[in-house]
Tab-separated table of C-alpha atoms in Angstrom:
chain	number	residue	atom	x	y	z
A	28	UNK	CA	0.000	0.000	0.000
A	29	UNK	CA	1.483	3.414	-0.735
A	30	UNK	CA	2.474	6.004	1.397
A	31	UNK	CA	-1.041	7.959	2.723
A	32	UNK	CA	-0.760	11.929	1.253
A	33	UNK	CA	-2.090	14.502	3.771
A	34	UNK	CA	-4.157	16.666	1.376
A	35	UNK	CA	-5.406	18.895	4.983
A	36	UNK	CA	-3.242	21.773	4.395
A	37	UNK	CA	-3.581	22.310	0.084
A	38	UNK	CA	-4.678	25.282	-1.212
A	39	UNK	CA	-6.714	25.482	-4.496
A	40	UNK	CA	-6.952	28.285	-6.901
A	41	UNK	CA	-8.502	28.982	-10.037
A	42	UNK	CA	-8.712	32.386	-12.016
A	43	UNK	CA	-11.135	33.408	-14.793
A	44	UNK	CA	-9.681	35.723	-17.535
A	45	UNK	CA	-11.376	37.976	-19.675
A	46	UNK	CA	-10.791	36.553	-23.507
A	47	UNK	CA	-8.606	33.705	-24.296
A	48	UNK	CA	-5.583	35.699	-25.313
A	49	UNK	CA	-2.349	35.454	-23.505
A	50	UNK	CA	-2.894	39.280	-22.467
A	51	UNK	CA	-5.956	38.947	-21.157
A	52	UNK	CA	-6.948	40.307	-17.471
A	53	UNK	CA	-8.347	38.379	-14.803
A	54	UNK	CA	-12.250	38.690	-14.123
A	55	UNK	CA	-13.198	36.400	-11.472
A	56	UNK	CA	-11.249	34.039	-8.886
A	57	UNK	CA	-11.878	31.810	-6.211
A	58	UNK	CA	-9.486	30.446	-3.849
A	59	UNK	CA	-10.169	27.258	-1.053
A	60	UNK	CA	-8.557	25.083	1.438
A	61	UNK	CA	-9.302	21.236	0.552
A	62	UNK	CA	-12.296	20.189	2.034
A	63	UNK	CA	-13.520	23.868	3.009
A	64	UNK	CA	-15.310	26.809	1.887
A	65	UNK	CA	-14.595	28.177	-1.208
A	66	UNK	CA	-13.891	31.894	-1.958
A	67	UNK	CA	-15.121	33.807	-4.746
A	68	UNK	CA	-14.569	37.356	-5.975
A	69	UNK	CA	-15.006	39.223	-8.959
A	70	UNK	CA	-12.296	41.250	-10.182
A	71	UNK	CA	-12.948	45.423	-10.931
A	72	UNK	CA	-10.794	45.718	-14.061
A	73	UNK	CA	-7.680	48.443	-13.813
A	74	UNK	CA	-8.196	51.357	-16.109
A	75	UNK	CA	-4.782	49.857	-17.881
A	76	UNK	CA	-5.855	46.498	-18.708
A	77	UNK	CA	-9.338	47.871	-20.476
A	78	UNK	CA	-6.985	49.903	-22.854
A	79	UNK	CA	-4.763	46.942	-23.696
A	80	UNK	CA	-7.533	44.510	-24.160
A	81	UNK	CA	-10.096	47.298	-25.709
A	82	UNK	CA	-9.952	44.862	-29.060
A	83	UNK	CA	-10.256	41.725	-27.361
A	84	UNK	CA	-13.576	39.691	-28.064
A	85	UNK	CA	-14.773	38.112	-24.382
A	86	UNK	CA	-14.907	35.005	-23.262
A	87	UNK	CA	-15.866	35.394	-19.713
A	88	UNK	CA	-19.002	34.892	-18.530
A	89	UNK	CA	-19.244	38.155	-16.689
A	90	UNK	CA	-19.866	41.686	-18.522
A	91	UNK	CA	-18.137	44.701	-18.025
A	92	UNK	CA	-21.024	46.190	-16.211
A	93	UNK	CA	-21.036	43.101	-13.741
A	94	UNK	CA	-17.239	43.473	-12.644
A	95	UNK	CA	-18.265	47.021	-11.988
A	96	UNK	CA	-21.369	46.944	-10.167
A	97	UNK	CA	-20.283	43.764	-8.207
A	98	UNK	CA	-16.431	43.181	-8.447
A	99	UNK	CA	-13.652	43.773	-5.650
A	100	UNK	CA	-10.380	46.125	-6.335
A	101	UNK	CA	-7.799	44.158	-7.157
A	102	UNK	CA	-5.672	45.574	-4.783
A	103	UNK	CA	-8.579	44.280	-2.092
A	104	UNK	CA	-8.224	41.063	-3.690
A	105	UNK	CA	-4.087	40.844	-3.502
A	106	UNK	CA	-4.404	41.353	0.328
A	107	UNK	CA	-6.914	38.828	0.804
A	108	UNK	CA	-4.915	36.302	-0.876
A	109	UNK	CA	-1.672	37.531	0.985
A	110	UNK	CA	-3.264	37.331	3.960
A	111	UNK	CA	-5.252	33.931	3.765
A	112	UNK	CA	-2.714	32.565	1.553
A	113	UNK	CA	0.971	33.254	3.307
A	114	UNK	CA	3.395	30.459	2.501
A	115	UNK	CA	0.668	27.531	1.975
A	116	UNK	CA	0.917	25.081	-0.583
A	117	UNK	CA	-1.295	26.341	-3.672
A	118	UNK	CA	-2.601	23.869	-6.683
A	119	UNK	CA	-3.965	25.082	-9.745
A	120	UNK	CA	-5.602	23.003	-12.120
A	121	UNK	CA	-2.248	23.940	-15.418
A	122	UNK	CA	-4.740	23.862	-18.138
A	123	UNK	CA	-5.022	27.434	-18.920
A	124	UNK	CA	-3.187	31.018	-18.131
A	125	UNK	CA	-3.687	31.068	-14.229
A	126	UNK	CA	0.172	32.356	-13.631
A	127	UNK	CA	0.136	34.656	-16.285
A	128	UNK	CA	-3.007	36.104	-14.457
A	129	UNK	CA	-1.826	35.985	-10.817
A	130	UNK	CA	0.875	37.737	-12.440
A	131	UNK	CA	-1.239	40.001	-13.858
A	132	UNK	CA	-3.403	40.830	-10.970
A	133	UNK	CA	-0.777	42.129	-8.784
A	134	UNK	CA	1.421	43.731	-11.739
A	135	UNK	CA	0.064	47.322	-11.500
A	136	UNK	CA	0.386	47.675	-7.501
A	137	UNK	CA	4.701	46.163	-8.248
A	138	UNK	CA	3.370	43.575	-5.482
A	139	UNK	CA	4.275	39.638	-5.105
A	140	UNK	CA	1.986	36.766	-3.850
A	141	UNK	CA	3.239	35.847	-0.921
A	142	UNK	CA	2.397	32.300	-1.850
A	143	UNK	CA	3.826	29.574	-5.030
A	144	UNK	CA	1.764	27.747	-7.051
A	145	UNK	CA	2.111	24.394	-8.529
A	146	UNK	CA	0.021	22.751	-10.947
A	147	UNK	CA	-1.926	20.130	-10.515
A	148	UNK	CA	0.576	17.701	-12.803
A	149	UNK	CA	3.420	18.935	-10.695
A	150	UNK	CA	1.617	17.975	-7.148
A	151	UNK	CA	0.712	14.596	-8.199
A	152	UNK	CA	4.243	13.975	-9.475
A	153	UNK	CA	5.891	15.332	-6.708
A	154	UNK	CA	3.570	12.778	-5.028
A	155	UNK	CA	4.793	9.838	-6.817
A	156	UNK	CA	1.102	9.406	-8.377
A	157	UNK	CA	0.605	8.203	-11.532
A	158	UNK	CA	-1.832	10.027	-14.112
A	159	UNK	CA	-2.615	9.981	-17.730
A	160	UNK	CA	-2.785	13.916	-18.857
A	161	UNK	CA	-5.982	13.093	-21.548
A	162	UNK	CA	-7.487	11.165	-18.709
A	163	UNK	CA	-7.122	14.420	-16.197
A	164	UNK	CA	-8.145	16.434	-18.567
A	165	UNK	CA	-11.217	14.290	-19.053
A	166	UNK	CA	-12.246	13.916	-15.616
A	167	UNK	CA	-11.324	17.574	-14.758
A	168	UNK	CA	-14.063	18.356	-17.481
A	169	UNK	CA	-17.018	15.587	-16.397
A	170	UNK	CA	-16.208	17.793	-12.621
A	171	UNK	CA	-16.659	21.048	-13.628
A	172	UNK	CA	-20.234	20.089	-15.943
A	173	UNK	CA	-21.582	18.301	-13.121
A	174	UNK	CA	-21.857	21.891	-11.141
A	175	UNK	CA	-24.818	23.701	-10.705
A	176	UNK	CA	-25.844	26.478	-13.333
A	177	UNK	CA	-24.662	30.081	-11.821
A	178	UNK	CA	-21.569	28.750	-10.573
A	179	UNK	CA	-18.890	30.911	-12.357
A	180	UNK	CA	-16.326	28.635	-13.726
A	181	UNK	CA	-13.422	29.548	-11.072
A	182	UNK	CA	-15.694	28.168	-8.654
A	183	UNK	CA	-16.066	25.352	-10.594
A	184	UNK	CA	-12.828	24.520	-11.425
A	185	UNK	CA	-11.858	24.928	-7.790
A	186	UNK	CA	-14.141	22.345	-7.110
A	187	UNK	CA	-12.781	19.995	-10.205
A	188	UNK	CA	-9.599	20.268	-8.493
A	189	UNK	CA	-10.476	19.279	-5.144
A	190	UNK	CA	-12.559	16.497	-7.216
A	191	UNK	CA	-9.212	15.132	-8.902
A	192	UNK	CA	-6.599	15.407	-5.795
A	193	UNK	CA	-9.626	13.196	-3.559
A	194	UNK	CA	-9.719	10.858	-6.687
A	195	UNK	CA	-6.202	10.797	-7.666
A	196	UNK	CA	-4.778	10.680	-4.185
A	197	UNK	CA	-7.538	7.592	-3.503
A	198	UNK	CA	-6.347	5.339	-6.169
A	199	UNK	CA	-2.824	5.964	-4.756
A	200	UNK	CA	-3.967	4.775	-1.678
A	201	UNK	CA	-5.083	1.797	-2.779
């Protein structure tokens, strides 16, 4: 039997961006300890990344007009995450621009997370546990459509993830 992996103390995070272009802005992000509530904010674009992304066709779920009316500063965000987030291990599910958008989201404040993330393929083979990628991929997918409607897809991919370390970590177990 192999070697039991204490998934108590994993952080899971999962951002939303605004189009699918590698210079797109984060719009939405939630953040969760395994097991645990799940945070979820939307992000009140900076002035700077409307103006580089004015051509940029959406993909996000959320308007304009809803990141307004209902988002958080960014700079609210950053210290929540700093904060709740200080030197914990932090997953993200690797399958789309998450880095590139935690970069992005503290870029105009010249601020740092004060936390590392590691993608999901990274944790599981730091972990010695053996995965297909397609078959991941697959499940992460089957997780995140089996959520309710109105759950904004950083919500739901936080969930996917918790989904796949329970899973993944499971069959290792056995």
């Amino acid at each position: 039997m192999a070697h039991s992996i204490d998934t108590s103390d994993i952080w899971l995070l999962d951002i939303e961006a605004y189009s699918g272009e590698s210079d797109s802005f984060p719009v939405a992000i939630a953040w969760g300890i395994m097991g645990g509530h799940i945070n979820h904010e939307l992000i009140i674009p900076e002035d700077e990344w409307l103006e580089e992304a004015e051509d940029q066709p959406t993909t996000s779920e959320f308007n304009l007009n809803d990141l307004r009316e209902r988002g958080t500063t960014a700079l609210d965000i950053i210290r929540q995450l700093n904060e709740e987030l200080a030197d914990k291990r932090v997953v993200v599910d690797g399958l789309d621009i998450d880095e590139a958008l935690l970069e992005r989201l503290y870029e105009p404040y010249s601020a740092e997370p004060s936390f590392e993330i590691h993608s999901l393929t990274n944790f599981l083979s730091d972990n010695n546990i053996d995965y297909d990628f397609h078959e991941l991929y697959e499940r992460r997918t089957e997780f995140v459509q089996e959520q309710a409607q109105g759950t904004d897809e950083a919500e739901k991919s936080v969930f996917a993830l918790h989904q796949l370390i329970e899973e993944y970590v499971r069959r290792n177990d056995d």
